[in-house]
Structures are given as C-alpha cells and as structure tokens.
XYZ file of C-alpha atoms in Angstrom:
699
model
C 171.601 -12.713 191.468
C 169.350 -10.711 189.288
C 169.173 -12.442 185.662
C 169.195 -9.467 183.878
C 172.515 -8.248 185.073
C 175.758 -8.664 182.835
C 178.507 -10.098 184.864
C 181.851 -9.220 183.677
C 182.880 -13.015 183.857
C 182.539 -15.214 181.233
C 180.268 -17.929 181.662
C 181.732 -20.859 182.025
C 181.747 -23.892 179.595
C 180.650 -26.658 182.193
C 177.917 -25.111 182.583
C 175.713 -24.094 179.769
C 173.212 -21.971 178.876
C 170.147 -24.017 177.806
C 169.644 -24.306 174.028
C 173.343 -23.429 173.415
C 176.153 -25.957 171.866
C 178.542 -26.898 174.861
C 181.191 -27.108 171.932
C 180.193 -23.611 170.595
C 182.782 -20.951 172.114
C 180.142 -18.187 171.300
C 178.070 -19.514 174.261
C 180.635 -17.877 176.631
C 179.520 -14.688 175.963
C 175.827 -15.634 175.652
C 173.397 -13.552 178.505
C 169.897 -15.033 177.338
C 168.651 -18.381 176.668
C 167.648 -19.322 173.359
C 165.249 -21.771 172.771
C 165.289 -24.616 170.322
C 164.133 -24.736 167.169
C 160.875 -26.215 166.364
C 160.809 -29.614 164.905
C 161.388 -29.403 160.966
C 162.108 -25.681 160.751
C 164.540 -25.214 158.532
C 166.762 -22.131 156.908
C 167.216 -22.020 153.511
C 170.624 -21.494 152.131
C 171.472 -18.347 150.396
C 172.520 -18.979 146.839
C 172.444 -17.211 143.458
C 169.270 -16.581 140.851
C 168.092 -19.365 139.652
C 169.565 -21.713 141.336
C 167.621 -24.408 143.975
C 168.165 -23.446 147.908
C 169.293 -27.005 149.505
C 166.414 -28.917 151.678
C 166.572 -29.441 155.486
C 169.241 -31.650 156.460
C 171.418 -31.282 153.773
C 175.373 -31.714 154.709
C 176.055 -29.054 152.864
C 178.483 -26.580 154.911
C 176.493 -23.578 153.904
C 173.259 -25.151 155.446
C 173.537 -23.670 158.765
C 175.704 -20.857 157.296
C 174.066 -17.654 158.518
C 171.901 -19.686 161.431
C 171.654 -17.898 165.276
C 173.825 -19.632 168.164
C 171.870 -22.241 169.658
C 168.948 -23.172 166.998
C 171.775 -26.705 165.453
C 170.668 -29.570 166.831
C 172.660 -30.614 170.291
C 173.316 -33.668 169.129
C 174.868 -32.425 165.554
C 176.663 -29.530 166.453
C 178.549 -27.276 164.225
C 181.921 -28.141 163.945
C 183.075 -25.426 160.809
C 183.072 -21.630 161.526
C 180.255 -19.973 159.559
C 181.466 -18.039 156.678
C 180.846 -14.344 156.764
C 178.444 -13.037 154.733
C 179.828 -10.197 152.196
C 180.433 -7.011 154.303
C 177.940 -3.852 153.761
C 175.499 -6.689 151.359
C 172.218 -7.455 153.306
C 170.520 -10.654 153.018
C 169.715 -10.748 149.136
C 166.324 -13.071 148.018
C 166.732 -16.258 147.794
C 169.493 -15.631 150.936
C 169.089 -16.811 154.942
C 165.965 -15.040 156.003
C 166.183 -12.823 159.093
C 165.510 -15.908 161.666
C 164.387 -18.991 162.290
C 160.579 -19.346 160.210
C 158.698 -22.241 161.690
C 156.490 -24.203 159.438
C 156.973 -26.926 156.720
C 159.805 -27.467 155.065
C 159.657 -25.983 151.671
C 160.343 -29.101 149.285
C 163.453 -28.602 146.502
C 162.652 -26.184 143.504
C 160.415 -23.766 145.591
C 161.107 -20.444 145.510
C 160.691 -18.344 148.546
C 161.899 -15.189 147.370
C 158.410 -14.756 146.081
C 157.139 -15.055 149.935
C 155.546 -11.988 151.531
C 158.445 -10.637 153.757
C 157.470 -11.095 157.408
C 157.741 -7.621 158.639
C 155.646 -5.788 156.102
C 153.460 -8.735 154.741
C 154.860 -7.153 151.369
C 155.554 -9.435 148.971
C 159.197 -8.970 147.136
C 159.689 -9.862 143.461
C 162.617 -11.958 142.514
C 165.657 -10.023 142.107
C 164.508 -7.022 143.904
C 166.637 -5.510 146.672
C 164.836 -6.262 149.974
C 165.141 -4.246 152.803
C 167.027 -5.116 156.226
C 165.298 -7.055 158.320
C 168.025 -7.504 161.350
C 169.695 -5.315 163.413
C 173.091 -7.498 162.513
C 172.523 -6.710 159.055
C 171.920 -2.759 159.918
C 174.867 -2.892 162.122
C 177.354 -4.869 159.679
C 175.846 -1.974 156.870
C 176.387 0.918 159.002
C 180.109 -0.127 159.785
C 180.908 -1.390 156.066
C 179.981 1.974 154.926
C 181.286 4.503 157.421
C 184.734 2.502 156.717
C 184.763 3.284 152.758
C 183.295 7.010 153.858
C 186.480 6.791 156.307
C 188.862 6.299 153.427
C 188.128 9.380 151.398
C 190.857 11.896 152.139
C 189.677 14.628 149.892
C 186.207 15.870 149.523
C 184.921 14.200 146.046
C 186.384 11.121 147.698
C 184.564 11.328 151.001
C 181.391 11.932 149.023
C 181.579 9.474 146.300
C 182.050 6.891 149.191
C 178.450 7.952 150.775
C 177.355 7.100 147.588
C 178.680 4.192 146.587
C 178.090 2.753 149.484
C 174.507 3.711 149.727
C 173.267 2.846 146.630
C 171.800 0.138 145.848
C 172.403 -1.773 149.486
C 170.335 1.033 151.438
C 168.537 3.439 148.924
C 167.425 3.214 145.161
C 168.988 6.878 144.724
C 170.785 9.425 146.760
C 171.403 13.462 146.535
C 173.832 15.196 148.026
C 173.791 18.910 148.634
C 176.715 20.611 150.308
C 177.345 24.493 151.661
C 178.410 27.008 148.959
C 180.826 27.912 149.664
C 182.049 25.369 152.298
C 183.313 27.152 155.694
C 186.688 26.205 156.956
C 187.286 25.099 160.557
C 185.840 27.966 162.855
C 185.235 30.676 159.767
C 182.714 32.153 160.167
C 180.320 32.234 156.922
C 179.631 35.376 155.100
C 176.430 35.728 153.174
C 173.294 33.495 153.152
C 173.101 29.379 153.059
C 173.322 28.321 149.334
C 173.390 24.308 149.030
C 174.887 23.305 145.626
C 173.729 19.862 144.442
C 177.306 18.095 144.724
C 176.816 14.860 143.059
C 173.715 12.035 142.556
C 173.942 8.618 142.852
C 170.962 5.976 141.259
C 171.008 2.125 140.532
C 172.689 1.988 137.192
C 170.272 0.476 133.896
C 172.130 -2.534 133.887
C 173.892 -4.843 136.287
C 176.271 -7.269 136.139
C 175.148 -10.609 136.321
C 178.820 -12.547 136.208
C 180.045 -11.261 139.218
C 176.867 -12.551 141.367
C 174.575 -10.020 141.165
C 170.750 -10.291 139.721
C 168.893 -7.734 137.480
C 166.959 -5.619 139.316
C 163.513 -3.374 137.967
C 164.704 -0.268 137.524
C 162.520 2.579 138.690
C 161.196 5.124 136.643
C 163.398 7.851 135.065
C 160.912 10.538 136.264
C 160.927 9.738 139.440
C 164.689 9.279 140.300
C 166.717 11.162 137.074
C 165.111 14.374 137.036
C 164.903 15.251 141.141
C 167.210 18.066 142.632
C 168.006 21.634 141.093
C 171.825 22.493 141.233
C 171.746 25.354 143.681
C 169.117 26.446 146.576
C 169.111 29.403 148.754
C 167.895 28.648 152.389
C 166.042 31.357 153.382
C 165.724 32.068 157.087
C 163.081 30.663 158.594
C 161.587 28.673 155.957
C 160.943 25.245 156.221
C 163.717 23.686 155.153
C 165.771 25.901 157.341
C 163.800 24.774 160.363
C 164.669 20.748 159.215
C 168.504 21.755 158.967
C 168.285 22.902 162.379
C 166.701 19.771 163.655
C 170.002 18.221 162.484
C 167.745 14.663 162.760
C 167.293 12.968 159.451
C 163.026 12.780 158.660
C 160.639 10.996 156.792
C 159.295 13.336 153.588
C 156.096 12.255 154.479
C 156.270 14.695 157.802
C 154.900 18.052 157.255
C 157.565 19.651 157.899
C 160.420 17.629 155.075
C 157.197 17.566 152.843
C 157.372 21.813 153.091
C 161.068 21.182 152.477
C 161.715 19.835 149.477
C 160.134 22.226 146.921
C 162.851 24.493 148.662
C 165.527 21.608 148.294
C 164.636 20.606 144.387
C 162.861 23.385 142.961
C 159.353 23.910 142.813
C 157.281 21.357 140.935
C 159.952 18.624 141.723
C 158.952 17.508 144.699
C 156.245 15.364 143.021
C 158.971 13.417 141.336
C 160.067 11.765 145.334
C 158.016 8.608 145.906
C 154.922 8.831 148.093
C 155.195 7.418 151.780
C 158.345 6.869 153.722
C 160.125 6.341 150.728
C 162.407 9.533 151.095
C 164.898 10.129 154.223
C 165.796 13.926 154.204
C 168.994 13.717 156.248
C 171.116 17.173 157.563
C 174.716 16.487 157.576
C 176.020 18.183 160.182
C 180.422 19.564 160.694
C 181.780 19.674 163.915
C 180.003 23.227 164.156
C 177.168 23.932 162.146
C 175.116 22.093 158.866
C 177.568 21.557 155.925
C 174.480 20.063 153.361
C 171.969 17.957 153.260
C 171.636 14.078 151.748
C 168.311 13.038 150.466
C 167.562 9.121 150.227
C 165.311 7.362 147.763
C 163.267 4.526 147.333
C 161.378 3.603 144.259
C 157.477 2.401 144.617
C 158.933 -1.533 144.105
C 161.028 -1.703 146.626
C 159.833 -1.968 150.624
C 159.527 1.787 152.368
C 161.328 3.069 155.014
C 161.299 1.684 158.111
C 161.777 3.822 161.984
C 165.322 1.992 162.374
C 166.530 3.430 158.998
C 166.200 6.448 159.964
C 169.285 5.697 162.536
C 171.085 4.312 159.791
C 171.121 7.739 157.675
C 172.048 9.246 160.790
C 174.780 7.400 160.896
C 175.947 7.740 157.685
C 175.296 12.009 156.928
C 177.503 12.291 160.318
C 180.169 10.036 159.117
C 180.388 12.011 155.811
C 179.881 15.430 157.646
C 182.942 14.780 160.010
C 184.914 13.353 157.202
C 183.852 16.217 154.234
C 184.824 18.621 157.403
C 188.459 17.179 158.004
C 188.423 17.104 153.865
C 187.956 20.929 153.914
C 190.299 21.515 156.993
C 192.946 18.898 155.025
C 192.553 20.989 151.756
C 193.489 24.195 153.625
C 196.617 23.050 155.039
C 197.716 21.708 152.126
C 197.012 25.105 150.845
C 198.936 26.591 153.059
C 201.695 24.288 152.944
C 201.470 24.763 149.023
C 201.630 28.773 149.470
C 204.453 28.561 152.342
C 207.037 26.113 149.804
C 205.891 28.612 146.683
C 206.643 31.542 148.506
C 210.167 30.460 150.129
C 211.570 29.135 147.195
C 212.500 31.320 144.069
C 209.482 31.802 141.658
C 211.887 32.403 138.580
C 215.538 31.755 138.378
C 217.201 35.558 137.274
C 218.814 35.725 134.228
C 222.799 36.378 134.662
C 225.656 37.545 132.648
C 227.601 34.432 131.010
C 225.074 31.383 133.460
C 222.235 29.819 132.739
C 219.749 28.321 135.168
C 217.423 25.204 135.660
C 216.039 24.004 138.779
C 213.536 21.423 140.105
C 212.157 20.993 143.903
C 210.328 17.692 144.998
C 208.672 17.175 148.386
C 209.539 14.217 150.487
C 205.813 12.765 149.832
C 202.371 14.319 148.757
C 201.193 14.104 152.380
C 204.322 16.334 153.375
C 204.156 19.006 151.401
C 206.380 21.217 152.687
C 210.179 21.166 153.907
C 213.968 21.999 154.624
C 215.384 22.448 151.145
C 215.987 25.042 149.100
C 218.037 26.577 146.380
C 218.852 30.527 145.386
C 220.640 32.434 142.601
C 221.580 35.788 143.252
C 222.835 38.221 140.888
C 226.108 40.174 142.474
C 227.946 42.866 141.185
C 230.422 42.370 138.556
C 228.292 40.331 136.532
C 228.985 37.258 139.090
C 226.277 35.424 140.741
C 225.860 33.434 143.485
C 224.644 30.145 144.034
C 223.343 28.532 146.732
C 221.692 25.186 148.153
C 220.674 24.139 151.306
C 219.088 21.739 153.535
C 217.064 22.112 157.390
C 217.060 19.178 159.509
C 213.073 17.672 158.536
C 210.866 18.359 156.375
C 207.646 20.193 158.323
C 206.719 23.379 158.763
C 208.642 24.017 161.765
C 211.668 23.477 159.062
C 210.481 25.341 155.611
C 210.340 28.497 158.686
C 213.642 27.898 159.474
C 214.771 27.480 155.922
C 212.978 30.934 154.953
C 214.982 32.479 157.491
C 218.223 31.507 156.165
C 217.738 31.860 153.148
C 216.626 35.350 153.616
C 219.753 35.855 155.538
C 221.910 34.193 153.093
C 220.440 36.743 150.270
C 220.978 39.905 152.863
C 224.251 38.658 153.315
C 224.853 38.235 149.298
C 224.003 41.608 149.096
C 227.224 42.630 150.979
C 229.361 40.863 149.074
C 230.512 39.099 151.393
C 233.098 36.123 150.767
C 231.881 32.548 150.781
C 233.266 31.263 154.051
C 231.721 34.617 155.992
C 228.526 33.968 154.279
C 228.775 30.903 156.193
C 229.815 32.155 158.977
C 226.787 34.698 159.484
C 224.084 31.896 158.763
C 225.704 29.227 161.435
C 225.034 32.587 163.644
C 221.883 33.049 162.564
C 220.706 29.537 162.819
C 222.073 29.767 166.494
C 220.312 32.565 167.407
C 217.190 30.686 166.340
C 217.602 27.714 169.237
C 220.328 25.171 170.130
C 219.051 22.491 167.843
C 218.718 24.263 164.405
C 220.781 22.319 161.952
C 221.389 22.348 158.261
C 223.789 22.207 155.677
C 224.544 24.288 152.995
C 226.925 25.046 149.674
C 227.356 28.680 149.174
C 229.330 29.127 145.642
C 230.108 32.427 143.997
C 231.115 32.394 139.982
C 232.821 35.116 137.813
C 232.028 34.846 134.272
C 235.100 37.230 133.161
C 237.601 35.444 135.138
C 235.983 32.184 134.676
C 236.443 31.137 137.876
C 234.327 29.829 141.319
C 234.539 30.005 144.849
C 232.789 26.990 147.079
C 232.330 27.205 150.410
C 230.965 24.035 152.209
C 228.735 23.578 155.388
C 228.231 19.538 155.868
C 226.734 19.532 152.395
C 227.014 16.776 149.695
C 229.731 18.266 147.091
C 229.111 19.426 143.604
C 229.322 17.476 140.821
C 230.664 19.712 137.288
C 230.212 17.650 133.929
C 232.839 19.187 131.443
C 232.035 19.771 127.776
C 233.246 17.140 126.230
C 231.235 14.328 128.789
C 233.633 14.335 131.723
C 231.871 14.167 135.546
C 233.951 15.014 138.167
C 232.526 15.119 142.348
C 234.519 18.520 143.456
C 237.128 18.204 145.874
C 235.994 21.074 148.560
C 236.212 21.014 152.676
C 233.497 19.122 154.232
C 233.272 21.721 157.151
C 230.749 21.349 159.705
C 226.543 21.597 159.481
C 225.598 25.413 159.890
C 224.200 25.668 163.823
C 227.406 23.714 165.629
C 229.334 27.256 166.285
C 232.608 27.531 166.590
C 233.897 26.276 163.492
C 235.669 28.063 160.933
C 234.432 27.487 157.363
C 236.989 27.149 154.460
C 236.764 27.805 150.355
C 238.786 27.042 147.923
C 238.636 28.583 144.318
C 238.408 26.471 141.124
C 238.110 26.648 137.207
C 234.555 27.032 135.560
C 235.313 26.440 132.204
C 232.920 28.058 129.452
C 230.396 24.946 128.336
C 230.777 22.937 131.920
C 227.770 22.325 133.805
C 227.935 23.052 137.816
C 225.175 20.100 139.836
C 224.041 21.701 142.889
C 221.876 19.618 145.032
C 220.610 18.127 148.489
C 221.183 14.898 150.305
C 217.621 13.612 148.915
C 218.673 12.789 145.777
C 221.301 10.599 146.757
C 221.144 9.032 149.940
C 217.963 6.789 150.571
C 217.754 3.774 152.846
C 218.447 1.504 150.206
C 222.334 3.301 149.535
C 224.935 5.553 151.045
C 225.190 9.020 150.400
C 228.621 7.722 148.478
C 226.842 5.513 146.555
C 224.244 7.854 145.209
C 227.032 10.663 144.691
C 228.662 7.987 142.071
C 225.338 6.672 140.303
C 224.905 10.757 139.582
C 228.466 10.724 137.899
C 227.571 8.329 135.799
C 224.205 9.393 134.755
C 225.430 12.716 134.147
C 228.262 10.760 132.219
C 226.422 8.859 130.009
C 223.072 11.647 129.477
C 226.246 13.626 127.814
C 227.184 11.061 125.493
C 223.929 11.464 124.086
C 224.913 14.692 122.699
C 228.801 14.480 121.947
C 231.276 15.775 122.956
C 231.155 19.150 121.556
C 227.263 19.877 121.986
C 226.822 20.052 126.449
C 222.878 18.204 126.971
C 219.930 20.949 127.621
C 219.607 21.825 131.033
C 215.587 21.134 131.146
C 216.193 17.600 130.039
C 220.050 17.105 132.177
C 217.883 17.871 135.381
C 215.145 15.124 134.201
C 217.484 12.724 133.704
C 218.989 13.523 137.158
C 215.224 12.809 138.592
C 214.673 9.624 136.561
C 217.555 7.706 138.799
C 215.293 8.020 141.830
C 213.723 4.544 142.352
C 210.404 3.715 144.011
C 211.705 3.617 147.380
C 214.293 6.642 146.974
C 211.851 9.298 148.158
C 212.774 9.534 151.941
C 213.620 13.290 151.444
C 213.119 16.431 150.039
C 214.696 17.217 146.620
C 216.291 20.497 145.319
C 218.288 20.653 142.882
C 219.999 23.645 141.058
C 222.007 23.191 137.866
C 224.057 25.844 136.380
C 225.839 26.216 132.640
C 228.628 28.118 132.502
C 229.042 30.658 129.124
C 231.333 33.104 130.593
C 232.132 36.280 128.885
C 235.348 36.137 126.271
C 238.167 38.534 127.319
C 237.722 40.362 124.017
C 234.411 41.544 125.178
C 235.620 42.843 128.314
C 237.425 46.522 128.678
C 238.901 47.429 132.075
C 241.026 50.598 133.139
C 241.668 52.297 136.733
C 240.774 56.206 137.037
C 242.768 57.951 139.329
C 240.485 60.531 141.342
C 241.113 63.950 139.654
C 239.265 66.383 137.702
C 240.249 64.830 134.548
C 239.258 61.543 134.858
C 235.672 61.931 133.380
C 237.253 63.433 129.884
C 239.495 60.249 130.062
C 236.274 58.227 130.828
C 234.589 59.432 127.579
C 237.446 58.438 125.147
C 238.492 55.068 126.676
C 234.904 54.279 126.128
C 234.761 55.861 122.403
C 237.710 53.666 121.598
C 236.352 50.463 123.200
C 232.925 50.962 121.179
C 234.572 52.083 117.960
C 236.445 48.705 118.563
C 233.433 46.692 118.996
C 231.598 48.087 115.871
C 228.944 49.721 118.453
C 229.944 53.353 117.287
C 225.724 53.792 117.372
C 225.672 54.408 121.228
C 228.882 56.721 121.606
C 226.945 59.616 122.416
C 224.739 58.034 125.197
C 227.869 55.940 126.340
C 229.834 59.401 126.763
C 227.047 61.389 128.222
C 225.958 58.511 131.430
C 229.913 57.381 132.145
C 230.698 61.237 132.803
C 228.108 61.654 134.935
C 228.707 58.644 137.034
C 232.467 59.023 137.012
C 232.297 62.603 137.718
C 229.858 61.779 140.921
C 232.983 58.901 141.667
C 235.753 61.108 142.047
C 234.417 63.849 143.795
C 234.137 61.752 147.041
C 236.459 58.721 146.502
C 240.005 58.823 147.614
C 241.089 55.890 145.599
C 241.558 55.265 142.021
C 238.289 54.384 140.389
C 237.231 51.450 138.402
C 235.268 51.267 134.622
C 234.620 48.579 132.964
C 232.560 47.639 129.855
C 230.991 44.127 128.821
C 229.602 43.146 125.815
C 226.723 40.457 126.242
C 223.175 40.889 124.927
C 223.677 44.077 126.380
C 226.302 46.787 127.221
C 226.805 47.105 130.714
C 228.941 49.461 132.218
C 230.251 49.450 135.978
C 232.180 52.413 137.490
C 233.675 51.129 141.312
C 234.915 53.262 144.072
C 235.519 53.397 147.323
C 232.838 55.336 149.084
C 230.014 53.369 151.038
C 226.941 55.507 150.591
C 224.678 54.504 147.770
C 223.675 57.479 145.388
C 219.941 57.965 145.152
C 217.553 59.438 142.641
C 216.126 62.936 143.401
C 214.702 65.893 141.208
C 216.660 68.660 141.519
C 215.581 72.457 141.723
C 215.667 74.758 139.042
C 218.789 76.692 141.186
C 220.279 73.314 141.641
C 224.185 73.297 140.247
C 224.079 69.378 140.558
C 222.289 66.404 141.037
C 220.976 65.769 137.176
C 223.497 62.906 136.563
C 221.362 59.638 138.260
C 218.279 61.366 136.723
C 220.228 61.333 133.414
C 221.163 57.618 133.531
C 217.358 56.348 134.858
C 216.320 58.201 131.663
C 218.583 57.342 128.942
C 219.562 53.595 130.232
C 218.026 50.230 130.012
C 218.688 49.178 133.628
C 220.520 50.919 136.226
C 221.407 50.153 140.120
C 224.311 50.275 142.523
C 225.210 47.919 144.640
C 227.379 48.255 148.310
C 230.719 45.757 148.582
C 232.895 45.570 151.028
C 235.275 47.851 149.917
C 232.640 50.618 148.568
C 230.009 50.500 145.860
C 229.382 50.129 142.032
C 227.375 52.056 139.827
C 226.159 50.185 136.568
C 224.226 50.656 134.345
C 222.992 48.716 131.075
C 222.094 50.044 127.351
C 220.624 47.603 124.394
C 222.992 47.238 121.831
C 220.466 48.207 119.292
C-alpha cells in the first residue's frame, strides 16, 4: 500500500509507528513517523516573566506540556493528559517554542526569550508579543477568534469581537471600515461607495500584570493612533476600488495596496502605517458585495507579518463580514417585527366619556417581538366604550398577521353596535375563513357610563378581575365559552354592575399562566396583588391606573415570561344621573320646537345659559332632519361632562353627509351649521337606525 495514502481505518495499537509511544492513544491517528529527539534536547516550560524555567529532566507535569507526540522518551511515557494552552493566545516569550530545538540544555536561570526567532532571525525582547510560529497556533487562534465573532448578535458586538480577538494576539492595532449605509439582503445600494470608520482598537497603554500578562513596549502614538479618517469615498477605478474588488487580503507594501492607503486613510496619513509587511488590508465581503475593509497593523518593534498571516486575516475578514451581513438582516427583521406589532396595536387609547384607560404589552422575549395578543378600546354611540382583549395561538409573524385581521374585524363589528355575543360569533366565522387551525381566545365587554352597567361575552379567555373602590377584588363570573375558530358554538353574554370608582382588569393568559404555575393559581395571585395594591391608597381613593399596571407586571417572576402579555385596565367614573337629560319626540312637525324648549330648560338647570343659542340652533337642525324620515319616536339626550354632548337617534340607517348647498336649494345647510359651530360631530349606524351627535365646549 502506498504510504502516502490515508486509510480510513486507524492504526492498530499492536503495531505502533516508529517514534510513537504505544501507550499514547494519539498514536492511533498518526500517519507520518516522527523521528526521535536527539539526546540532550529539551523544551523550556511556559512560565511568567521573571520566573526560572525548569531544566530538562524535571519531574514537573509541565515539563512536556507542549511536547509533540512521539517526542517523549519511550522508557518514560507521559501518563498525564496534556493541559491545553489558553484559547486564542499564542505562545508567549518564555513559553514552549514551536518545535524540537536541538542543542545543549540551557542552564538554570538562562532567559531563552532573548534568543533569535528561528524563522526570522530577529531577536524578540522580553515581554514582547511574538508571531504565531506554528500552524497549530494559527488554527487555535482562528478557531477562538471566529467563535468570539460568532457570539455577537448585533453589528457593534460583531465588530467589537473582531477587534478584541485581534488585538494584541494577532496585531497591535486594527481599523474597521464599514459601508455607509450598509445594504440589507438583496437591496442594491444606491449612490457612491462610502466607507465609514466604525471602530479602532489598539494595545492599551498599560496592561494588567495580575492576570499573567507582562508589560509590553507600546508603539509610538504617531504611528498607530493618528491613522484613519472618518469617511472616505471609493471612486470607481481607483486603487482602493481595485483592492476591494480583489477580495483577498494584501500586504500594504504591494503597489496596489500602497496606492490605496491615501484614499482609505486620508492624504498624508499613509505614512503613519509602518513600513514593510507590518500592515494587512483585508476587504470585508458579505454574501453578495464588499461591505467594508479591515486594516491590521503591527508596530516596528514586533515581528512583521508572514505569508501565512494573510490566510488568518482572510478567515477573520470572511467570518466578520458574514456576521455583519446576518446582523444587518437580523436588525431589519427586528425593525419589521416592531413596526408590525406597533401598527397592529393601538398607538394611543381613546379618551372616552366616563372611563379612564391604561394598557401594557410585553412580548414573550426579545428574540420574538411579535405575537398574537392584542387589546383595544373602541368608542361606541351613547358615550359607551367597547373593551376588547384577545390572544391568538403562538407568538410569530403568522400569529401577528391573524391577530391584525381579527382586531380589524372586531373594530368593524363594534362600529355596527352589535351585542357582544354577536361580535364573538362573527369573529368565530372570520377565524374559520382564515384557516382550520386558526384558534384564538377573546373577551368583549361594553361599558355604559350612564347606566353604570357592563355587558361581557367570553370566548375561552381568562375571566376579568374587578377591583372595587373599597379595595375588594373579585374574579367576575362570566361564561367561559369556546375559543374562536371552533365553529358551531353559541356565545352567551352577561350584564353586571360597574360601580363608579371600580377598576376592570382585562389580560391575556401570559400574565397568569407559566410553566411554574397553572392559570387559576395565577388568577388568584393577581386578585391578591390588586387587593394589596388598593390597600396602600386607602378605601376612598383608587390606585392610579399607570402605577396599578406596573404593580401587576411586577408579580411576574424570572421564569414567568413564557408568553406574550396584553393588559388593559379601565377605571369606571360613570356619568351621574343629574348630568343626563333624556326625551322621546314624536316624528311630527312640532318636534323641533319642543326639542328647543327642552334643551333650554336643561341648560338653565345646569347653569349653562351661555350655550343656549348655539344648542337651540343645532338641536333644531338635527331633529328636523331626523323627523323628516323617521317612522318611530326620535330620541334626544344631553350629557354634561367635561363637554356638552347632544345625541339624536332615529330608526333610519342612512347616514347624513356633509355637502355644500347651492344658492337655489331650500335645504341642505343643517349639517354645514353643525360642522361650523360644534367642537366635534359625527354619525354612527346602529342595528336599529343611527345616532347623530355633536359636542360643544362648556366655555
């Protein structure tokens, strides 16, 4: 068999190769015989500066710590497993050299660090970094450096990992340039190629000697600290463009790289780069294009780069560029996820009459920023408000997309003023149209501040908790119902009291359920936390909503964030009966005049006579339009809150539209007057007709 071929079967221990220790298991992987060491040769042990290396023949376990396989005496095999050298740190002066050194044993106390380096012939002063003189050193360094670079998740971490892994092990200083702006994925960059100096790093002025590092002579500040300009534009056809297009790292003493330095560093600064092979310019190429460049520098007192160091620089540049590409893509994905979640949740909660609102949303984790949890508050006709909280299964982009569709459907159904159970029924049908496995839970509640009542319908969601003014917290008894998407299930609604000063808390199961506790245990803990928080403010003052939400989230432990969390808190202020005036008007010609008289009396009772003229005019116009087409009694209601609100309802579903009346038209100017004089106005379609409303400032 040809001795140069490598067989797939390991060499038998019964037939050891020449020069290999039969008891050493590493001999099973050898393919080339290793000649025995000449008599009298020795390897100095690695030690700290100032320590005396042990002489040959010492029984210390570190005597052969870095010896190669087969280098030990056959009669005295090394029975101890070699201790690996520090990861990513090449052999320092005073440590084991690259290979066997023939010659007499150095006497005790002799400093071998001052000997000439075998491959370059240069003398390395004590305490100075030495070049990596073995392929094993380079492989270990590249492995450690790439692992450190790969640990970074964002752009800054990756660039910092490259700098920290390189200095001082591989270079005395490094400059990292990145494209400005960085292209994302398959985007084609527009405009000229501009490189921005992203980060620089160099050997610090003082090194810590407590951790085993020895002081090192520092490069001159003029040589390494003044290198690099902030921005440089790569002109097409220039020397720098040619070097970047070549992709491979080059020494800066080559003609092409030497001509590219002034363009990269700035005119006049290329002379700060050490002469000779003491600088490597490595382009950073991502998946499809060059995204930057790295400049590795060594000072004049250090051994120059070798040809094999170009391979090391190429590995560092490749791993860094690919990591930067992935970090930019990850940043774009995170940005899209944040924007998607932000647009699918209400940016600001509405200001509704008789109720105050607060909310919180927390994703399951930083790496999963989107989910299927949502909350909403939707103003309804008659100063009512719909409170919605839901949870789509999962916390992915798909779940967020389904959540957005269900939330839009819920808003549309709420605008039709359907009962809560009907809203859930239509949501269930919509979920079935989206797919057979689109499951979600939802709780829909409608609060009426005039009657101080709340109507709740549930679709498999955790029950809400009501915190009373005196500090008592109770879990509301509402029918559980089936989740949305099951199909063929009827939903039931219940009507409950909502006293003034009480707080209703709607939430998703991520707040009360985790791998450490079941859902009912979490609900009980939530109830106790609300009661304890209310005791701090006393029986006559409810806790502030924002602080209450923060207190609720503080109940989460370190292992409780298994799911998204949506939280909606509603403080019921209500509207006092003395601030409400309500009448029925028959659809007849005398209705507008009667409406003016009733409104005038109500304003006089409330001490708001200054609004009498405006209210009479606007009420007359809206009621006139209502009785013209209505077949049933028209409703008129005045509400006194922070504003004066007037509502006129009829049984005609068509909504009025604002239009500009012509000079010859006899009508069509009523809504124009409302639009000019009212603070706000609108029209809402109901299941039984419509309501036209307007608001006026109280002065």
